[in-house]
Short mmCIF file of C-alpha atoms in Angstrom, two decimals:
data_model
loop_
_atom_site.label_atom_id
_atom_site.label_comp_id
_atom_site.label_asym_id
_atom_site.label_seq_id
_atom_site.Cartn_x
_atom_site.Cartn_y
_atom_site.Cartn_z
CA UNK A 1 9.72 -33.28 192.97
CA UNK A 2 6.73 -36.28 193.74
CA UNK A 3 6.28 -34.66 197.41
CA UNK A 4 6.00 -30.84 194.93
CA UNK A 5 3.72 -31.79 192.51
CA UNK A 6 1.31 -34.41 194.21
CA UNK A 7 1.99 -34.17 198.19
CA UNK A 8 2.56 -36.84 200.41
CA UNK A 9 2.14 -39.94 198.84
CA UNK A 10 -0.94 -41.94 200.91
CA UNK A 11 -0.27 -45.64 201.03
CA UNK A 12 -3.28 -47.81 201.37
CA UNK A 13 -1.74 -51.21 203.51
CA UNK A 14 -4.09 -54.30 202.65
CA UNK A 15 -1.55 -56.57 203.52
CA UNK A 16 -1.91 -56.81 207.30
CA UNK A 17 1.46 -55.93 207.96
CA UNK A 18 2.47 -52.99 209.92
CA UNK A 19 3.11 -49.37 208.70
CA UNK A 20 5.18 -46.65 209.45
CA UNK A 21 3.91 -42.76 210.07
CA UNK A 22 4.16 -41.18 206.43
CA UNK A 23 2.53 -44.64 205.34
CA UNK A 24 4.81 -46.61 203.55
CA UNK A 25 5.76 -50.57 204.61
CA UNK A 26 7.89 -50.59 208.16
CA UNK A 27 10.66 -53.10 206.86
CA UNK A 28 11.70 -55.54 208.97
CA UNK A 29 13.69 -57.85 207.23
CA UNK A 30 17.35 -59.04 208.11
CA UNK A 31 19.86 -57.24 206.58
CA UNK A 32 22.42 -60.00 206.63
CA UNK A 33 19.90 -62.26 204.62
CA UNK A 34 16.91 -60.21 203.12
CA UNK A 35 14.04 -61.53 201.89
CA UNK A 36 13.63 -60.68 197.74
CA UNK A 37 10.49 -59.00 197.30
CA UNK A 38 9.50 -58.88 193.38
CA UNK A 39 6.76 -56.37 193.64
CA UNK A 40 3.87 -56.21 190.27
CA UNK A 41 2.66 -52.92 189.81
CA UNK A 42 -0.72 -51.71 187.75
CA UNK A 43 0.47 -48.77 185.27
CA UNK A 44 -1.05 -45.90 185.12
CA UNK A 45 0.78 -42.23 184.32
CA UNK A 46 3.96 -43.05 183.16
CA UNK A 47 7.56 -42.50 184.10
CA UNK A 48 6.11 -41.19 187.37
CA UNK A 49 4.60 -44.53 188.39
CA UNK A 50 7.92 -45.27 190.05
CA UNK A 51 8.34 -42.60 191.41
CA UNK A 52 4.57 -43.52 193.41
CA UNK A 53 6.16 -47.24 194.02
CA UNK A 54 9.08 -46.36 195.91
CA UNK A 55 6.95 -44.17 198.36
CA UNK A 56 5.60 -47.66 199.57
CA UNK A 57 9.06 -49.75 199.16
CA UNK A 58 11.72 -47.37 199.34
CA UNK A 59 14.79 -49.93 198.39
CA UNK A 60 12.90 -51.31 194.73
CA UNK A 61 14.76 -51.57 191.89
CA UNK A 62 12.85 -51.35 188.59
CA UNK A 63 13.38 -52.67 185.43
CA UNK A 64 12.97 -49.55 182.82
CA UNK A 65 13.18 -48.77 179.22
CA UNK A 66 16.75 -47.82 177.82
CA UNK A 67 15.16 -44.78 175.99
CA UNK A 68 14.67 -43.02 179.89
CA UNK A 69 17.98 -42.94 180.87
CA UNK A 70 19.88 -41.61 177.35
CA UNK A 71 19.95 -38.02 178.78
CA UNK A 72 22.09 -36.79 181.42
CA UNK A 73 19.25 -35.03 182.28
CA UNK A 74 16.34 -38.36 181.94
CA UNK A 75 19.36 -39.42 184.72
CA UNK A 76 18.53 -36.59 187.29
CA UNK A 77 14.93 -38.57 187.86
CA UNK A 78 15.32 -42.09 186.85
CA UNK A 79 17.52 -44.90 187.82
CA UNK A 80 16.80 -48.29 187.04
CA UNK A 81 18.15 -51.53 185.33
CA UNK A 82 18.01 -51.11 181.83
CA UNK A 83 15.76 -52.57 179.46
CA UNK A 84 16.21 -52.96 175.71
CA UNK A 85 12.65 -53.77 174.11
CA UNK A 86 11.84 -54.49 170.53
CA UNK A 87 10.71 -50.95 169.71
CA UNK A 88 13.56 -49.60 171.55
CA UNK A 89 16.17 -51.47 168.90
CA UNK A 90 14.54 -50.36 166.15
CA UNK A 91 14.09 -46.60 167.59
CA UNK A 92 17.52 -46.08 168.52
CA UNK A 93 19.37 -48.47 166.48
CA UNK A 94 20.82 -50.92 169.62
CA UNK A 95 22.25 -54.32 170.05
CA UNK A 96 19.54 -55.58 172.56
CA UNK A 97 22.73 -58.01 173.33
CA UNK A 98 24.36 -54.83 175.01
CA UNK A 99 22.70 -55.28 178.38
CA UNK A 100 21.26 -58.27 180.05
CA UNK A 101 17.49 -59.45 179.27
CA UNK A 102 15.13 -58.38 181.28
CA UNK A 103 14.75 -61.63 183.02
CA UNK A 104 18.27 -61.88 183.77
CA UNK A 105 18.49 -58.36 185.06
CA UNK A 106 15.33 -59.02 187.46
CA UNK A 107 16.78 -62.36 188.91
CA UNK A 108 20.35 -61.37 189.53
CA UNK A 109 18.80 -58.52 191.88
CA UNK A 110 16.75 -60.59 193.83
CA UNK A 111 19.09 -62.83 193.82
CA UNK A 112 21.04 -60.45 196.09
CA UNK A 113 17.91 -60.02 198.09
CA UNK A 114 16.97 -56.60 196.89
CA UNK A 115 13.08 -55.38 195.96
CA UNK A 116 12.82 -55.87 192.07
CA UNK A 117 9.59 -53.48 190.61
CA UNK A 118 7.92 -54.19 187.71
CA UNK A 119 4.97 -52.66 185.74
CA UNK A 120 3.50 -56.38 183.95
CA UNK A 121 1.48 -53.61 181.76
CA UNK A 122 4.40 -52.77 180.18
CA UNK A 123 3.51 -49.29 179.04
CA UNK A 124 1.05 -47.02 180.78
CA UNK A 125 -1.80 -46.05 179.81
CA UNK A 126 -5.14 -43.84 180.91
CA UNK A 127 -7.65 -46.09 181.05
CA UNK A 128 -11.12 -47.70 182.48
CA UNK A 129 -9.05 -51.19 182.87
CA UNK A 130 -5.16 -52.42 182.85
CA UNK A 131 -3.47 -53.22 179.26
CA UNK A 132 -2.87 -57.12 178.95
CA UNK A 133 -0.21 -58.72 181.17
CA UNK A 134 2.92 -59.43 179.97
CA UNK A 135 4.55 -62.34 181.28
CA UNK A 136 8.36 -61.27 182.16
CA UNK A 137 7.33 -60.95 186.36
CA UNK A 138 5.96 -64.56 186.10
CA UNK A 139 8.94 -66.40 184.45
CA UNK A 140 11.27 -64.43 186.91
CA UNK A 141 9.33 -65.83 189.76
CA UNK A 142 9.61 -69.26 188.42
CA UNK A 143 13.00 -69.12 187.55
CA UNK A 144 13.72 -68.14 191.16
CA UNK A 145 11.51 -70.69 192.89
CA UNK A 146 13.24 -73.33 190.91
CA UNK A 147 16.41 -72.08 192.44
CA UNK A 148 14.69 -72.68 195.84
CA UNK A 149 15.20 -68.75 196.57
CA UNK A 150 12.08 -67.97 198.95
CA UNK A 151 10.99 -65.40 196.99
CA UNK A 152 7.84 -62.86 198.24
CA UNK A 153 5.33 -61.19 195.54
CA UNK A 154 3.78 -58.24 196.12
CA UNK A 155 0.86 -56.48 193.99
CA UNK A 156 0.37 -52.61 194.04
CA UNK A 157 -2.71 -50.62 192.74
CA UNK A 158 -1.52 -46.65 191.68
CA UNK A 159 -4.52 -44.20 192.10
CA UNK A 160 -4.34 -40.66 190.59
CA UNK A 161 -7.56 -38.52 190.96
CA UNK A 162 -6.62 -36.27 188.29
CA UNK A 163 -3.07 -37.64 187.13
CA UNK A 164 -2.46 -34.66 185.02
CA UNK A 165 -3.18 -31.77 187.61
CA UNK A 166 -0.57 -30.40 189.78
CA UNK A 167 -1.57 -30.99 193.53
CA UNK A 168 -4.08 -34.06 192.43
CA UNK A 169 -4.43 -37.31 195.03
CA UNK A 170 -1.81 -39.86 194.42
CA UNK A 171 -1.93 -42.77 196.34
CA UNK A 172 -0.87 -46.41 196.43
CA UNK A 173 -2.47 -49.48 197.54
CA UNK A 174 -0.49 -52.02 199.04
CA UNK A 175 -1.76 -55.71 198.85
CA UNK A 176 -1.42 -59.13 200.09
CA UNK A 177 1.70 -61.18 199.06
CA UNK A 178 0.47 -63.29 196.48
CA UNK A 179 0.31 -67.38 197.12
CA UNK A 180 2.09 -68.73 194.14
CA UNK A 181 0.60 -71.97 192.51
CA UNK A 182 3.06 -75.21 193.12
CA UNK A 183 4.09 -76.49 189.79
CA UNK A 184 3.40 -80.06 190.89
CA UNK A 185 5.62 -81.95 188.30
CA UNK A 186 3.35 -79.60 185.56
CA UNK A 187 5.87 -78.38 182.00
CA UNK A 188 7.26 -75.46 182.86
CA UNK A 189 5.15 -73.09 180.03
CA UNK A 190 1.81 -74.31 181.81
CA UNK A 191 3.52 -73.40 185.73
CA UNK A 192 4.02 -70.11 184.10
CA UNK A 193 0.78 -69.52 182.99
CA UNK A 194 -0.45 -70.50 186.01
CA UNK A 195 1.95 -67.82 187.87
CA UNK A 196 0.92 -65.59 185.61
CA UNK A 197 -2.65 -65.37 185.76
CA UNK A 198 -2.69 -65.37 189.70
CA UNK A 199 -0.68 -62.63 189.13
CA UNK A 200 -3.09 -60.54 187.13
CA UNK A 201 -5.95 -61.72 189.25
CA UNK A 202 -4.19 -59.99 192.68
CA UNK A 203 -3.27 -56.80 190.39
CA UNK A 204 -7.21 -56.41 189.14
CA UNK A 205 -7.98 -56.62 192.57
CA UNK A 206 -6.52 -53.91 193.56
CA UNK A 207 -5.90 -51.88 190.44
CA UNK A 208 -8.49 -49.85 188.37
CA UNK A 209 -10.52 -52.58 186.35
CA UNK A 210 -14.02 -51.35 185.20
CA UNK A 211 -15.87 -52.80 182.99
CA UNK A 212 -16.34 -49.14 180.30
CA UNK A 213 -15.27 -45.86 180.38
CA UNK A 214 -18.10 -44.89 181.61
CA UNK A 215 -18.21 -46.40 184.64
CA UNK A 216 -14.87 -45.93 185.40
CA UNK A 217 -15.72 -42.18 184.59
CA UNK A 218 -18.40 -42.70 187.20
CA UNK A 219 -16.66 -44.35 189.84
CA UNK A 220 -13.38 -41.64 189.37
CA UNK A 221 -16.18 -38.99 190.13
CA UNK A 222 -18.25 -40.69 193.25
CA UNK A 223 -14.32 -41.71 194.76
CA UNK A 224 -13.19 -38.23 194.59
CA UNK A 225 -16.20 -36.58 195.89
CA UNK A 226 -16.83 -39.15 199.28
CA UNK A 227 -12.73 -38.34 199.52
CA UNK A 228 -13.19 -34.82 199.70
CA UNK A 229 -16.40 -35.25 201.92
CA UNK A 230 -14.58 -37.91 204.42
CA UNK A 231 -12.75 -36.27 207.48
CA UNK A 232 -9.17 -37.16 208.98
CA UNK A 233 -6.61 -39.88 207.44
CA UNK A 234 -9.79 -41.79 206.69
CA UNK A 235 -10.35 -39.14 203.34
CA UNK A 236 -8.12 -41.71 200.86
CA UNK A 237 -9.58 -42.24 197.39
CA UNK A 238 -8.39 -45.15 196.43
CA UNK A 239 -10.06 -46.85 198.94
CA UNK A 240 -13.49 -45.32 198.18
CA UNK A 241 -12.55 -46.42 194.29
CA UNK A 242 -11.88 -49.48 195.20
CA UNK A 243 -15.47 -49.94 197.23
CA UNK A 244 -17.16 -48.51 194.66
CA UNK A 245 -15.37 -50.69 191.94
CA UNK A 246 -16.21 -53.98 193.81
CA UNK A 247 -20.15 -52.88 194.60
CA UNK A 248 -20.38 -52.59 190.91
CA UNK A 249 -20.85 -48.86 191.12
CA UNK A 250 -23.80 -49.66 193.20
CA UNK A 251 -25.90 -46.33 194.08
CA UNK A 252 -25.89 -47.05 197.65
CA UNK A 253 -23.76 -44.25 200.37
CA UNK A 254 -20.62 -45.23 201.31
CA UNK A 255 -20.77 -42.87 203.85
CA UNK A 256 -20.51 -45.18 206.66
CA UNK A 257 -17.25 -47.29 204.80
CA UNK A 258 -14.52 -45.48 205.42
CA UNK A 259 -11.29 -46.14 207.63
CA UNK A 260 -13.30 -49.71 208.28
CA UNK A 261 -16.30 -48.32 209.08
CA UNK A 262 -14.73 -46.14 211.89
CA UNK A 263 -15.25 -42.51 210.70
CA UNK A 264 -18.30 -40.38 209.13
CA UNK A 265 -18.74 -38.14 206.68
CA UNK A 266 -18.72 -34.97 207.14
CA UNK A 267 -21.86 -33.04 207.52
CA UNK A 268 -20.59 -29.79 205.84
CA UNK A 269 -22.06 -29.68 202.12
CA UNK A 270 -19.71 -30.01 199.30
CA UNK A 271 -17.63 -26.65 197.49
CA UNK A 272 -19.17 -26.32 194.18
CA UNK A 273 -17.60 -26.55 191.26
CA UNK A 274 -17.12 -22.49 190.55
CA UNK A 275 -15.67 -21.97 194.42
CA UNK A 276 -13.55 -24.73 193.83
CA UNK A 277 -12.10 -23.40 190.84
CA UNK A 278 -12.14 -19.82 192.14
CA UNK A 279 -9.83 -21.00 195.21
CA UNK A 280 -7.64 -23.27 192.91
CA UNK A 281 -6.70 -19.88 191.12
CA UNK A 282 -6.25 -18.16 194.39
CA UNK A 283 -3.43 -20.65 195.38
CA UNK A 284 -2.17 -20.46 192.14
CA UNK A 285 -2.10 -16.83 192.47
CA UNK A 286 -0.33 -16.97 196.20
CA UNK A 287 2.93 -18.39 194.26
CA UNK A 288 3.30 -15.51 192.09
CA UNK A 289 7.40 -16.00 193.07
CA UNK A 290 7.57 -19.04 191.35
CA UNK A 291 5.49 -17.92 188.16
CA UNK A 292 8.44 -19.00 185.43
CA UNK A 293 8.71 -22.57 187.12
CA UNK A 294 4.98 -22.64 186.60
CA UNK A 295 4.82 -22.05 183.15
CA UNK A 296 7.53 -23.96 182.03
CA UNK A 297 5.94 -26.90 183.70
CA UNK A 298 2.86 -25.71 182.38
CA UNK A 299 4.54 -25.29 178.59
CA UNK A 300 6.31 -29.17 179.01
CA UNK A 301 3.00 -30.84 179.88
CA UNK A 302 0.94 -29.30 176.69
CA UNK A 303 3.60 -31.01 174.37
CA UNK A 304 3.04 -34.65 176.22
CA UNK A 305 1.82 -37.75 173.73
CA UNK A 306 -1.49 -38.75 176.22
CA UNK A 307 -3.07 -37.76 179.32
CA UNK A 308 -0.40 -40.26 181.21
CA UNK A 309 2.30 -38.42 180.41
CA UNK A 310 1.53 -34.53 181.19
CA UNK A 311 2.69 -35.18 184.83
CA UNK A 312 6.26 -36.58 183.92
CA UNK A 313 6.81 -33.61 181.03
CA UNK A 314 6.11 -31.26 183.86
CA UNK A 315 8.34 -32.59 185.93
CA UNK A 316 11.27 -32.00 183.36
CA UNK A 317 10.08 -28.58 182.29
CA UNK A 318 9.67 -27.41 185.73
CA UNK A 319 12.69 -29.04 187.37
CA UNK A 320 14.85 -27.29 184.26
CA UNK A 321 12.97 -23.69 184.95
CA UNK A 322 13.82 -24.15 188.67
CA UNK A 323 17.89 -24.71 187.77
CA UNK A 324 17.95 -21.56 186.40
CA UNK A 325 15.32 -19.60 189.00
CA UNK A 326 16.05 -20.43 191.97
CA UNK A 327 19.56 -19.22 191.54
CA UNK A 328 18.35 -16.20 190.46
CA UNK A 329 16.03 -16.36 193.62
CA UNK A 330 19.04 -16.51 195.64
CA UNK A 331 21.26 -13.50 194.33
CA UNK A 332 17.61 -11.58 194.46
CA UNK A 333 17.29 -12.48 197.79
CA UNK A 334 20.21 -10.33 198.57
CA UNK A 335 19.16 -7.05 197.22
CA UNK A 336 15.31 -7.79 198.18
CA UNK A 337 15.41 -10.18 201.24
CA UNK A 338 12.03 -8.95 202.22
CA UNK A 339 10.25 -9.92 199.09
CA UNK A 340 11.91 -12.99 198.69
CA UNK A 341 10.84 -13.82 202.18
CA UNK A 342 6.78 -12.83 201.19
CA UNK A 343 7.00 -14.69 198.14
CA UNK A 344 8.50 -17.70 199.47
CA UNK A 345 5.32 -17.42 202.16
CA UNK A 346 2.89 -16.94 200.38
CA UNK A 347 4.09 -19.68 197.58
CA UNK A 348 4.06 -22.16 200.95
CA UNK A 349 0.64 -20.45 201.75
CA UNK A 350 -0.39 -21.21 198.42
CA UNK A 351 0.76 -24.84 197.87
CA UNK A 352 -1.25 -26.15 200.98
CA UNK A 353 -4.22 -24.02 200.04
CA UNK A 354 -4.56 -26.56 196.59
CA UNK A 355 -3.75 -29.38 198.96
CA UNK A 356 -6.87 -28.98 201.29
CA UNK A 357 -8.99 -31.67 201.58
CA UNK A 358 -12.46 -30.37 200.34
CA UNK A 359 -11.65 -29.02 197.52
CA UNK A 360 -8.70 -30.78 196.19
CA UNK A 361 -8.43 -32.23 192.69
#
């Protein structure tokens, strides 16, 4: 449903270590004795952020609110170690004794050398910078290097151009391991702290952190457009974002930046913004077959709470329209193989049509 709605997740690797061909981390640890990975991630369009996550670390665990896997149906897209919160006991009326703590549930599964994801945010949340740090990831990491468990940390930056539109650039930005402080006989609260804010300082480097909305407005814009203008694997917007961000939105080209300073930009002037629309619509239009999926996607996402949840109430409206149409699809398919067959083309037609580079959201 992430590959339907967004395409293939790009992932950005900053950490010098090789990649595979769709992009995510090559993995090369033992599997008799893995290395724990505890990997921080900024938070940015809710329930879906995961989703984003595992297209760079495939095997991550995440620690996740109780209230997203109370459905059967919440089940079908989210798995997770639960997570009781303060809100959560008062919203639903729980024993927060009734599963472990959050720290507890985080260190037993590194402790058996899996990948343990956490969002330090929190909460997502649409905006020009990330919500404060919370301080859960940093007393995990303690606890474990007091245990002498060689334990790796890992920050990752989420990018949506548009994080509400179907068919919108998603990407992920994979950083350096961070170099955790030595606690050097220092209390344990002030070692945290410490953890903590080196933490936050590798996530803000490679997260969205702009000073106003307005720049980060401004940046969004200038990112999308040198994306859309930059040719080959070397079109990824969060790296222009992150350019841009560090220049302080400097008015200088970046046309020269991209892919390390290996590609150019394309001479060929940019779509404007009525053509782009006008062939949006026309690949909307080319999956006519799939028109009830569409608008009960389209019907979820208008009763979200923010702007960072439309995506993941699409999800759920259009993944429950498609258990009841595609079945449909498939008895129709019997009695009118041939238009079955031309709508399933032309939907396929239509899907890579809003994907194309130049004119993508």
């Amino acid at each position: 449903m992430r590959t339907v709605y967004f395409g293939r997740i790009r992932v950005l690797d900053l950490s010098g270590e090789s990649t595979d061909r769709d992009g995510a981390s090559t993995d090369h640890r033992p599997q008799t004795n893995p290395r724990p990975r505890l990997i921080i991630s900024s938070h940015r369009n809710g329930a879906i952020d995961g989703h984003q996550v595992l297209a760079a670390f495939p095997r991550a665990q995440f620690l996740i609110s109780i209230q997203l896997i109370r459905s059967w149906f919440l089940r079908l897209f989210i798995a997770g170690i639960p997570v009781v919160r303060p809100k959560d006991v008062e919203r639903y009326n729980l024993d927060p004794t009734s599963v472990a703590s959050p720290v507890e549930a985080g260190t037993a599964q590194l402790r058996r050398g899996g990948d343990l994801g956490i969002f330090p945010e929190a909460s997502s949340e649409w905006g020009h910078r990330p919500q404060p740090y919370k301080s859960g990831a940093a007393r995990i990491a303690c606890t474990l290097l007091e245990e002498g468990i060689d334990l790796e940390v890992i920050p990752v930056g989420l990018f949506y151009s548009t994080p509400d539109r179907f068919r919108s650039r998603a990407e992920v930005v994979h950083g350096k391991s961070i170099t955790i402080p030595a606690r050097n006989g220092q209390d344990r609260s002030v070692w945290e702290a410490e953890v903590s804010s080196a933490m936050g300082s590798a996530l803000d480097e490679i997260s969205v952190n702009c000073p106003d909305e307005e720049t980060f407005e401004r940046i969004q814009a200038k990112a999308l457009n040198v994306a859309r203008r930059t040719p080959g694997r070397a079109a990824t917007f969060a790296k222009a974002f992150l350019d841009l961000q560090r220049q302080g939105d400097a008015e200088t080209s970046l046309d020269a930046q991209h892919a390390d300073g290996a590609e150019a930009v394309s001479d060929v002037e940019e779509l404007g913004p009525v053509a782009a629309t006008l062939l949006r619509w026309v690949g909307l239009g080319l999956m006519w077959l799939y028109t009830p999926v569409l608008a009960a996607a389209a019907l979820a996402g208008s009763r979200a709470d923010g702007r960072n949840t439309v995506t993941f109430f699409r999800l759920l409206g259009g993944f429950a329209a498609v258990m009841v149409w595609v079945p449909a699809l498939i008895v129709a398919a019997f009695f009118w193989p041939l238009v079955i067959g031309i709508g399933i083309v032309s939907a396929v037609c239509g899907w890579l049509l809003l994907g194309l580079r130049r004119f993508r959201l």
